[in-house]
Short mmCIF file of C-alpha atoms and ligand atoms in Angstrom, two decimals:
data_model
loop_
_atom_site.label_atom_id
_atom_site.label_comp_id
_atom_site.label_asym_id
_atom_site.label_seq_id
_atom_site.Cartn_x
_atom_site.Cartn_y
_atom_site.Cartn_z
CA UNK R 1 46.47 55.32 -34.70
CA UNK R 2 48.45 53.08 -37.10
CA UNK R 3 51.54 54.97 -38.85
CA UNK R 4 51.31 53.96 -42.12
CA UNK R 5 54.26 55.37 -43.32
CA UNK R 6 56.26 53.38 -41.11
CA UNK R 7 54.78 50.44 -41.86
CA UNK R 8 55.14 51.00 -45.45
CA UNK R 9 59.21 51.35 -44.58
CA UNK R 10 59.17 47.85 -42.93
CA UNK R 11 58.74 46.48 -46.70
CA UNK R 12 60.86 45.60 -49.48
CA UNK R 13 58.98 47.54 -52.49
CA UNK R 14 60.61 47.89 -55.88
CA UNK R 15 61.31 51.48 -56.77
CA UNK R 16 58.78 52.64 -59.46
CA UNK R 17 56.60 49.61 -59.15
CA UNK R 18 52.66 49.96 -57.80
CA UNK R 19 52.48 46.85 -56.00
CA UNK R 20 48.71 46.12 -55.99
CA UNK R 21 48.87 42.19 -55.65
CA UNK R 22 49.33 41.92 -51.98
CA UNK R 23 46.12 40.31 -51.74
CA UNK R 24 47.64 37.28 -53.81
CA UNK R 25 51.45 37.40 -52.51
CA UNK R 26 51.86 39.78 -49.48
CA UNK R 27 55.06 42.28 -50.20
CA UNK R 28 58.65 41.33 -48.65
CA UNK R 29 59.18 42.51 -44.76
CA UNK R 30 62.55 43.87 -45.07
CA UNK R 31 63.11 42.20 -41.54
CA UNK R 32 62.35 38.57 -43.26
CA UNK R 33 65.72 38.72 -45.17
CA UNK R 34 68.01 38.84 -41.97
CA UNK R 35 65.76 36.77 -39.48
CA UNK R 36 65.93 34.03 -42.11
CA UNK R 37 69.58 34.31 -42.95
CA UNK R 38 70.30 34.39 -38.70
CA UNK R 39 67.32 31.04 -39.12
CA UNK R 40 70.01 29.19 -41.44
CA UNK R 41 73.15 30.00 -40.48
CA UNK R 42 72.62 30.18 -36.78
CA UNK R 43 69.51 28.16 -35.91
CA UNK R 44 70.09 25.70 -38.42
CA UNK R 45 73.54 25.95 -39.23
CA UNK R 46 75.25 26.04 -35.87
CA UNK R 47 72.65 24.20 -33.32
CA UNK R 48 71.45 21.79 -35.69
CA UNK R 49 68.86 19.62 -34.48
CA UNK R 50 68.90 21.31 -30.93
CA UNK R 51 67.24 23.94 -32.54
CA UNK R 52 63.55 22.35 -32.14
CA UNK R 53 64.09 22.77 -28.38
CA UNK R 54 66.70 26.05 -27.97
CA UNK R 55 65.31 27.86 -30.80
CA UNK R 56 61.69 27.01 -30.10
CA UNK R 57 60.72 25.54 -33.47
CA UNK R 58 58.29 23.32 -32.85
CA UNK R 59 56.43 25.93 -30.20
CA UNK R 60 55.79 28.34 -33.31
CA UNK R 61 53.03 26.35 -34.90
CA UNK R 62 50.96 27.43 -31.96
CA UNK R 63 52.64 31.07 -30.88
CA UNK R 64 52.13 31.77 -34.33
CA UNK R 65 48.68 30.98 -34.34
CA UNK R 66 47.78 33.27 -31.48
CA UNK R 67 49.54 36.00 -33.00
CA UNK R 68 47.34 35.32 -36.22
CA UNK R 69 44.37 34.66 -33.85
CA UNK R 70 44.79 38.18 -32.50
CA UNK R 71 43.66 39.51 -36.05
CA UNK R 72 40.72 36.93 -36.38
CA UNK R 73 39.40 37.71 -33.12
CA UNK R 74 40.20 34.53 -31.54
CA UNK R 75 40.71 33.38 -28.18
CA UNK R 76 44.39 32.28 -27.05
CA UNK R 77 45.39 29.25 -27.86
CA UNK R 78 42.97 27.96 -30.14
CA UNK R 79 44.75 28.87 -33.61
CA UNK R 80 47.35 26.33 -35.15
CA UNK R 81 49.54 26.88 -37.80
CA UNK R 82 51.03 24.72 -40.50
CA UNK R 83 50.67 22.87 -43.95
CA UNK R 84 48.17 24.71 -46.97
CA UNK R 85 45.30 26.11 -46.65
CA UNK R 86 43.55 23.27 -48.80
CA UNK R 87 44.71 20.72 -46.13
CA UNK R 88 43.30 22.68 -43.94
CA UNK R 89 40.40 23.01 -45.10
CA UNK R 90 40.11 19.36 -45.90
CA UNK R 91 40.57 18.68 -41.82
CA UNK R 92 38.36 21.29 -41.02
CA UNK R 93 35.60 20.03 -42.95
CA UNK R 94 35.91 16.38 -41.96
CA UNK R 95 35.78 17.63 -38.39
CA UNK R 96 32.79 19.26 -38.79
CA UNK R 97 30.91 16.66 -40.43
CA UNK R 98 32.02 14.42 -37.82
CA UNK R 99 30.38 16.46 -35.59
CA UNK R 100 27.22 15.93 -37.31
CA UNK R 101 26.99 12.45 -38.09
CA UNK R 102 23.38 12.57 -39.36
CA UNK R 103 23.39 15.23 -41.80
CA UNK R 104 24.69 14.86 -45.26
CA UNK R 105 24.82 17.96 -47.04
CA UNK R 106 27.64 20.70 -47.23
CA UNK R 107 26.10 24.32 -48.32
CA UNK R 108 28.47 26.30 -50.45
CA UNK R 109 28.78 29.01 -52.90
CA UNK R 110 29.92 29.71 -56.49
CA UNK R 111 32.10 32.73 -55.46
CA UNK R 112 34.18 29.75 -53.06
CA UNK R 113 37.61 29.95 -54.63
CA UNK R 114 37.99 26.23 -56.17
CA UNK R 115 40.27 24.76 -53.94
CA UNK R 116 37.82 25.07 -51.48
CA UNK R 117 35.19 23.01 -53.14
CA UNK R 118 37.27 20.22 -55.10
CA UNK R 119 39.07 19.36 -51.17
CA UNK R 120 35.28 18.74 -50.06
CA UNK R 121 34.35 16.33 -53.61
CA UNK R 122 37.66 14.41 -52.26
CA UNK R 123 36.88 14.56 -49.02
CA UNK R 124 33.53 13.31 -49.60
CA UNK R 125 34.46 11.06 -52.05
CA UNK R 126 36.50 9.15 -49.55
CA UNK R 127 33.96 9.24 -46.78
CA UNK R 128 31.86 6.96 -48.78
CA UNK R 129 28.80 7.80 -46.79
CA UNK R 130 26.31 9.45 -49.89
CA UNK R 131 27.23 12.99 -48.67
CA UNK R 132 26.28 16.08 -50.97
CA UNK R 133 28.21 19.24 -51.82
CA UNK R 134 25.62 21.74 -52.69
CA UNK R 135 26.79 24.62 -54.64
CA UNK R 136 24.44 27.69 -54.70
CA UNK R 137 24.69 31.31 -55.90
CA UNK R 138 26.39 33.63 -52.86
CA UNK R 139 22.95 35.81 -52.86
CA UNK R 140 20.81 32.63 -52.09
CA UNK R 141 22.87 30.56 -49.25
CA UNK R 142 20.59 31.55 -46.51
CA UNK R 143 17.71 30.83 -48.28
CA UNK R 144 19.53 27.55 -48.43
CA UNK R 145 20.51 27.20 -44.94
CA UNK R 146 17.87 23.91 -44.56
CA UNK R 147 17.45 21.30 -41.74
CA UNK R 148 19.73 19.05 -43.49
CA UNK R 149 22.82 20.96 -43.68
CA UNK R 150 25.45 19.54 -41.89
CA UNK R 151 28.04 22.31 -42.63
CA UNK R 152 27.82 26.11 -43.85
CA UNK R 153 31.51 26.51 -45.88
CA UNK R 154 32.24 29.72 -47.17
CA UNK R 155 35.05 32.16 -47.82
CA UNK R 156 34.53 35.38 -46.27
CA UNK R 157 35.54 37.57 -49.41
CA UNK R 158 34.93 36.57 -53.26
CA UNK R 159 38.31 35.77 -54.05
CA UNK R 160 37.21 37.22 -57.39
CA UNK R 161 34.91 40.39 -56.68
CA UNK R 162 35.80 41.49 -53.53
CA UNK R 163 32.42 40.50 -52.08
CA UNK R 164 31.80 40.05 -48.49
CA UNK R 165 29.18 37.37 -46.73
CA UNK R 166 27.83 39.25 -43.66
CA UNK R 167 29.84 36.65 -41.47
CA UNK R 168 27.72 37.00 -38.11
CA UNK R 169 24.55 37.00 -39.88
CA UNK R 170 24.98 33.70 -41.71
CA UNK R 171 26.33 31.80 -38.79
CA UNK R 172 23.37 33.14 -36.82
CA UNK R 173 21.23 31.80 -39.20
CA UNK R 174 23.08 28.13 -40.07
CA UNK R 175 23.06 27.81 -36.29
CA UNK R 176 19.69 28.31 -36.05
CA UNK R 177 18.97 25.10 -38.42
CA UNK R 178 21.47 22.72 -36.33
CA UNK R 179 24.03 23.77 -39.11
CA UNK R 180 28.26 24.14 -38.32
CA UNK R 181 30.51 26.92 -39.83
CA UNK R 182 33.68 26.71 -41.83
CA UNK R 183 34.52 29.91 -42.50
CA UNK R 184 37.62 30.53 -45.09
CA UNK R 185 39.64 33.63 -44.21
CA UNK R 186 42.12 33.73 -47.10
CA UNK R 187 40.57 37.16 -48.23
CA UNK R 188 39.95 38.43 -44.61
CA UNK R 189 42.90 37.90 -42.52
CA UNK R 190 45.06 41.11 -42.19
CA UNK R 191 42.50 42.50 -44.73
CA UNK R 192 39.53 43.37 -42.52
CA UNK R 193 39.11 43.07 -38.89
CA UNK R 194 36.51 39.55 -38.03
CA UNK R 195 36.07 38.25 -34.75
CA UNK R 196 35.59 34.41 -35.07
CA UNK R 197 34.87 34.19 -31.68
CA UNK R 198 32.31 37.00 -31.50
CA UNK R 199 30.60 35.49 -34.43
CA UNK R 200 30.21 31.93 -32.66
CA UNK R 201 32.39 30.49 -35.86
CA UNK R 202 32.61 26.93 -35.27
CA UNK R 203 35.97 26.47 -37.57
CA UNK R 204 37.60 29.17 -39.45
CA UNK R 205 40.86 28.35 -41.76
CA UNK R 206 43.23 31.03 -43.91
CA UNK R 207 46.58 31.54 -45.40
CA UNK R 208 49.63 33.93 -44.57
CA UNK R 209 50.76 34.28 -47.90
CA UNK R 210 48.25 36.77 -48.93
CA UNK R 211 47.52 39.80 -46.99
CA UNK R 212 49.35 38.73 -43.97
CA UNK R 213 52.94 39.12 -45.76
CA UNK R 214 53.97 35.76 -44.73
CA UNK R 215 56.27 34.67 -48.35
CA UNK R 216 55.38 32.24 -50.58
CA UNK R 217 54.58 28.81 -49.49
CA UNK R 218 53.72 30.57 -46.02
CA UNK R 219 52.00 27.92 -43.98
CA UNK R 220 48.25 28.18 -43.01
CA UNK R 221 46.10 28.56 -39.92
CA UNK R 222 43.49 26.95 -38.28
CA UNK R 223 40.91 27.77 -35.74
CA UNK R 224 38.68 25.23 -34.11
CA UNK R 225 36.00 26.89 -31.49
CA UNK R 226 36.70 25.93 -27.48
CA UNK R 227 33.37 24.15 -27.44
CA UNK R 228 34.54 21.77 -30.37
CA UNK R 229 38.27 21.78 -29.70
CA UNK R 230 38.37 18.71 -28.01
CA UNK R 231 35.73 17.04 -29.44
CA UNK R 232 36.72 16.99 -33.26
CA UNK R 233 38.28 13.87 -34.76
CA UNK R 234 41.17 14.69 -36.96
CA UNK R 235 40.99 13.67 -40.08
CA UNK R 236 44.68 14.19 -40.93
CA UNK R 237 45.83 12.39 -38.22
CA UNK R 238 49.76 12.96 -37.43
CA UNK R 239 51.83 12.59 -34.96
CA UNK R 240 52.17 16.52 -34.22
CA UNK R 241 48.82 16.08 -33.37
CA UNK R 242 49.06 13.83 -31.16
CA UNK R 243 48.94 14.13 -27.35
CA UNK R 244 52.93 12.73 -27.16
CA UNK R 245 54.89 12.82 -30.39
CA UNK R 246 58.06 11.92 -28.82
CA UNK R 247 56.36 9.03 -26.81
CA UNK R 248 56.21 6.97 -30.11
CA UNK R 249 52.72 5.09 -29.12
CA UNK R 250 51.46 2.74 -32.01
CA UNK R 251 47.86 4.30 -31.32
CA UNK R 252 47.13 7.82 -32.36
CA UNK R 253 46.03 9.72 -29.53
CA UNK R 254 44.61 13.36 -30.02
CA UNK R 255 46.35 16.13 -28.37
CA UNK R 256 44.44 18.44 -26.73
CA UNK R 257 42.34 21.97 -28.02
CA UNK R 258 43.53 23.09 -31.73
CA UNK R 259 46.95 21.52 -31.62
CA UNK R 260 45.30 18.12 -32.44
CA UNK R 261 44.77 19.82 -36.03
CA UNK R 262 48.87 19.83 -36.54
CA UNK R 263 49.58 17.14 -38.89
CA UNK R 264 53.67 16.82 -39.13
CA UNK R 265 56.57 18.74 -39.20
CA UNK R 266 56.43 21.80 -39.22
CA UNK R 267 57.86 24.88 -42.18
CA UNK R 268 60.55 26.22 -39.74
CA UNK R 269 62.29 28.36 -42.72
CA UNK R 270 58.62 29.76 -43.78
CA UNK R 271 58.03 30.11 -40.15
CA UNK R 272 60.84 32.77 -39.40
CA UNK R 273 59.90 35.27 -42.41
CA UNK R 274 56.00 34.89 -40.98
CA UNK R 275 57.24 35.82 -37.68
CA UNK R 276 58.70 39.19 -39.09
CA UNK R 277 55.15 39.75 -40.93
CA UNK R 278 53.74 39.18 -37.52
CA UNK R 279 56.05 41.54 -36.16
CA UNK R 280 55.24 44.71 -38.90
CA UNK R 281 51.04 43.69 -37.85
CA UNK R 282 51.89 44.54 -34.24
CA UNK R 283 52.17 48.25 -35.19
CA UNK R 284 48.91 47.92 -36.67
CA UNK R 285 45.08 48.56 -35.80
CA UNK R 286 42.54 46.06 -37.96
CA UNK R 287 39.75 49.12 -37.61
CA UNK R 288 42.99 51.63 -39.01
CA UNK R 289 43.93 49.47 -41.81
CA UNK R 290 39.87 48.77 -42.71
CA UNK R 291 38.84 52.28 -42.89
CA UNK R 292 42.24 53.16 -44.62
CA UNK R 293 41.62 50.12 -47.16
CA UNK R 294 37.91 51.33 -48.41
CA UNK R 295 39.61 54.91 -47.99
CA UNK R 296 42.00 53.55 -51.25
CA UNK R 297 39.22 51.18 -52.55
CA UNK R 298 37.05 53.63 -52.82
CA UNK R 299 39.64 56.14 -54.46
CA UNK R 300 40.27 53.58 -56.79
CA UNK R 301 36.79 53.22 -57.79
CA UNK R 302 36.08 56.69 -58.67
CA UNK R 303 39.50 57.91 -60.13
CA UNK R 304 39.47 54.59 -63.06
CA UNK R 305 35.61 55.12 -63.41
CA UNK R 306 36.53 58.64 -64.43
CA UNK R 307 39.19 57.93 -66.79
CA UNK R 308 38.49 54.31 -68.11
CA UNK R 309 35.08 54.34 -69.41
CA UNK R 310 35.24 50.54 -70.73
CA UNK R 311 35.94 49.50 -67.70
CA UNK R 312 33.16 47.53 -65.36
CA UNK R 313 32.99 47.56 -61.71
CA UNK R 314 32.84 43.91 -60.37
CA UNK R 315 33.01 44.16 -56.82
CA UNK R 316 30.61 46.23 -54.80
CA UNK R 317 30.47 49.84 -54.32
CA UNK R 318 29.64 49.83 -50.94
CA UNK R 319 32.78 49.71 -49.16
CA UNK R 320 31.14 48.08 -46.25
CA UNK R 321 29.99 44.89 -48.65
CA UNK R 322 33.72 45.01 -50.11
CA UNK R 323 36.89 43.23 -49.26
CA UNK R 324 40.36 45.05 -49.71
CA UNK R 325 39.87 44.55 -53.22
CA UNK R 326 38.96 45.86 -56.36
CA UNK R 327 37.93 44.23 -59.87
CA UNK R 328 37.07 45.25 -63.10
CA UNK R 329 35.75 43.67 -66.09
CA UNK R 330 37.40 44.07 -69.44
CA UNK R 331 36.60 42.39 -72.74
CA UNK R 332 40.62 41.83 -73.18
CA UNK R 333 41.31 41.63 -69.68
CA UNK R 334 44.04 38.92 -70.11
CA UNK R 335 45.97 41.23 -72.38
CA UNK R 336 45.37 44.48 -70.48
CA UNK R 337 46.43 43.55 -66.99
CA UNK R 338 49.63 42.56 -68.73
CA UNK R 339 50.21 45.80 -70.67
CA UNK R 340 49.62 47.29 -67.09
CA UNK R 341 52.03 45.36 -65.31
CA UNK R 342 54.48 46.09 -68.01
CA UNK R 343 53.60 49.59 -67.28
CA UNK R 344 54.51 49.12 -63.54
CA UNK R 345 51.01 48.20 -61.98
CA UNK R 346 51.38 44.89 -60.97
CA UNK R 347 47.56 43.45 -60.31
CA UNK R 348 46.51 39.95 -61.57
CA UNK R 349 43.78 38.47 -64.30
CA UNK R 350 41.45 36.14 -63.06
CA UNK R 351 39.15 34.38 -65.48
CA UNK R 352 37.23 35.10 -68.12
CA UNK R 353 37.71 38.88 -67.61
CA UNK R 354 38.51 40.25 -64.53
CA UNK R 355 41.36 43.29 -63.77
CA UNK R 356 41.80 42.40 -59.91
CA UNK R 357 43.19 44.87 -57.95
CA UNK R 358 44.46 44.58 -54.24
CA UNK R 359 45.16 47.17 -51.44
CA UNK R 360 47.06 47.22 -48.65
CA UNK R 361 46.95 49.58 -46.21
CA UNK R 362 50.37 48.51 -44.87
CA UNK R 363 52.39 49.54 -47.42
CA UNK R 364 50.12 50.99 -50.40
CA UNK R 365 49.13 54.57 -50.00
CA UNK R 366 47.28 57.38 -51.75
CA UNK R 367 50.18 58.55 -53.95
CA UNK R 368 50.51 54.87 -55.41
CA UNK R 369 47.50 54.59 -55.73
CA UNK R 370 46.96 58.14 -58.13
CA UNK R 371 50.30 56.67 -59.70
CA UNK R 372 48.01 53.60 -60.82
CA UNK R 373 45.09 55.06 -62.16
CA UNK R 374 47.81 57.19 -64.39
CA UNK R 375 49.39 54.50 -65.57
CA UNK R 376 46.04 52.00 -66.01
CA UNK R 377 44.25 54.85 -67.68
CA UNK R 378 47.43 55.06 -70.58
CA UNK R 379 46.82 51.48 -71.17
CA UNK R 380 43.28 51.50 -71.77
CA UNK R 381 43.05 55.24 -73.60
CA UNK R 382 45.95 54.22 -75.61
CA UNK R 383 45.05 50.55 -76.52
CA UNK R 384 48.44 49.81 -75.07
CA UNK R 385 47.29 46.02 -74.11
CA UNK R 386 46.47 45.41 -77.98
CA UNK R 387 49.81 44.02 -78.53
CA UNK R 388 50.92 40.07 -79.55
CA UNK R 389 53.01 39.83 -76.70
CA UNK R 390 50.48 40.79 -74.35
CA UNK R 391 47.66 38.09 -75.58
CA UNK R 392 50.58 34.77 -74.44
CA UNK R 393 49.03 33.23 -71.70
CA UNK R 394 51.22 32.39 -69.21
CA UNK R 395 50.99 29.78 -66.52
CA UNK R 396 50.18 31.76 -63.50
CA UNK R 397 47.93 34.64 -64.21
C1 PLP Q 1 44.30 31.52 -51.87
C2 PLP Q 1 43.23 30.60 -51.46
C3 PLP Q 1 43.48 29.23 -51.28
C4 PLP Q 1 44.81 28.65 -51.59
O1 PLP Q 1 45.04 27.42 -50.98
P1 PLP Q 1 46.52 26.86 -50.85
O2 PLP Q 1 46.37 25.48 -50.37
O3 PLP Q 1 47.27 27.76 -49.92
O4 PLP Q 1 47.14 26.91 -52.22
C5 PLP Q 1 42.44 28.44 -50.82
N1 PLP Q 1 41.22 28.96 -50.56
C6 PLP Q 1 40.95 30.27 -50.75
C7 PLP Q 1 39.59 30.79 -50.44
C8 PLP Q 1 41.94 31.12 -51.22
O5 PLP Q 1 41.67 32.40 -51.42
#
């Protein structure tokens, strides 16, 4: 069994403060301070440049990706990490199309958080070759999985809702009509347990920012299946993908498996406060933190339905069909989830009118979580949020 409790004391969490964004930006691992202040001053500071070798630098890319892998259920060796999730999603992508030179269409959905769909309009756009992103309500992708579908790109949870795509059940079914996978993890990675190899996922991409604690400006993760590993053409073709970076060849020559998806150097500082992350997920079970997250999600649900009766559930009631996360609709939803940060609830507004709420199991238990509904049921019963100061949109919501 995971200890929760000691997991929650492996993070940096603001006395008083119901952190309940760690779906967006993962809390601080107290670790991360010191192992990036020993990075600096030691790594950096005293061995300089023989740091990529005697420090391991540029191995982390890849030990960090089987460390992520082991939460994504995939096989060694066969995760990379580096650069943002966009650009990986933009190499994914072009690798699987590549793979299917005669199809033309990429199947999406309108819950796809937008990054997602504006990398494959550029990526298209630059391919030249007539290809179609076809954007369809989440309910009716299979129904759209057709023979011409070259790739099936999704995001496992509604960045928005909380919803989840039965992952196994659509890659079944795009394999069935010749279709690849791209599955986006952003939502899913340290927030549910998914085994991309289990579910014959062809490519699978996420971030360590969110739920995975990594910091801001975390790098992302890759996954490319064994079958297509070293088949796929990268894309984004740099020399850390390459077979010999240090050989200097004029001609780009993959490296072999997933590493050929590492573009250049990689985010050593970022690197060393994922690694502590990494470390606090070692002390934890996927199935423990799943059943503990629709344990709180569920909680949640039931304790603001019974005190905030102008509140709308957004995501779905079925724990099982839910991500870690929890939203609510709300006329002035802009103004209220400001009120309740200023209250000491920090969740997030996502437009036009969405309260979004996440949990983590790691460091968010039932207390904070009673603590919440308190304090978010003031703000509503009172009107609290109906204040100027509360209506200035700010930049990052
Ligand atoms: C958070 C998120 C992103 C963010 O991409 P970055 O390049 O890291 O800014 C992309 N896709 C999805 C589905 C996300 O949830």
């Amino acid at each position: 069994m995971t200890d929760f409790a000691a997991t929650k004391a492996m993070f940096n969490l603001p006395d008083g403060l119901v952190y309940l964004d760690g779906n967006s930006l993962g809390a601080l691992p107290k670790a991360a301070t010191a192992r990036v202040s020993e990075m600096m001053t030691k790594e950096w500071g005293e061995r300089l440049i023989t740091s990529w070798n005697l420090s391991g630098w540029m191995a982390q890319p890849m030990t960090l990706g089987d460390r992520i892998g082991g939460l994504i259920g995939a096989e060694p060796g066969h995760v990379a990490v580096g650069d943002t999730l966009s650009i990986k999603v933009y190499q994914a992508l072009a690798a699987a199309l590549d793979l299917r030179p005669d199809r033309r269409v990429i199947l999406s959905d309108s819950g796809n958080f937008p990054t997602d769909l504006y990398m494959a309009e550029g990526l298209l756009k630059t391919l030249g070759k007539g290809h179609e992103l076809r954007v369809v309500a989440p309910e009716d992708v299979a129904d759209n999985l057709t023979e011409d579908v070259a790739v099936l790109m999704l995001t496992e949870v509604d960045y928005r809702t909380g919803r989840l795509h039965d992952m196994a059940d659509l890659t079944t079914k795009a394999h069935a009509v010749g279709a690849l996978t791209l599955w986006d993890l952003a939502h899913t990675a340290g927030a549910l347990p998914v085994d991309v190899a289990g579910c014959n996922a062809d490519f699978a991409v996420g971030c360590t920012y969110k739920y995975l604690n990594g910091g801001p400006g975390a790098p992302a993760f890759v996954y490319v299946a064994p079958r297509h590993a070293d088949a796929v053409a990268p894309a984004l073709s740099g020399w850390q993908g390459h077979t010999a970076p240090f050989a200097f060849d004029l001609d780009y020559r993959p490296a072999s498996g997933v590493e050929r998806m590492r573009v250049g150097t990689p985010p050593v500082i970022q690197m060393a406060a994922l690694e502590t992350a990494m470390d606090i997920w070692d002390m934890a079970d996927m199935t423990d933190v799943r059943a503990r997250s629709i344990e709180l999600t569920d909680l949640f649900i039931s304790e603001i339905e019974a005190t905030c009766p102008m509140l709308t559930l957004a995501s779905p009631r079925d724990g099982l069909h839910r991500g870690s996360q929890v939203s609510f609709r709300f006329e002035h939803g802009y103004a209220a989830m400001q009120a309740i940060i200023a209250e000491g609830v920090v969740g997030d507004f996502r437009a036009p009118d969405l309260l979004r709420f996440g949990f983590t199991p790691l460091y968010t238990d039932e207390g904070d979580v009673r603590t919440a509904v308190t304090r978010i049921a003031r703000v509503m019963n009172d009107k609290l949020w109906d204040r100027p100061e509360y209506k200035i949109q700010k930049a990052v919501t």
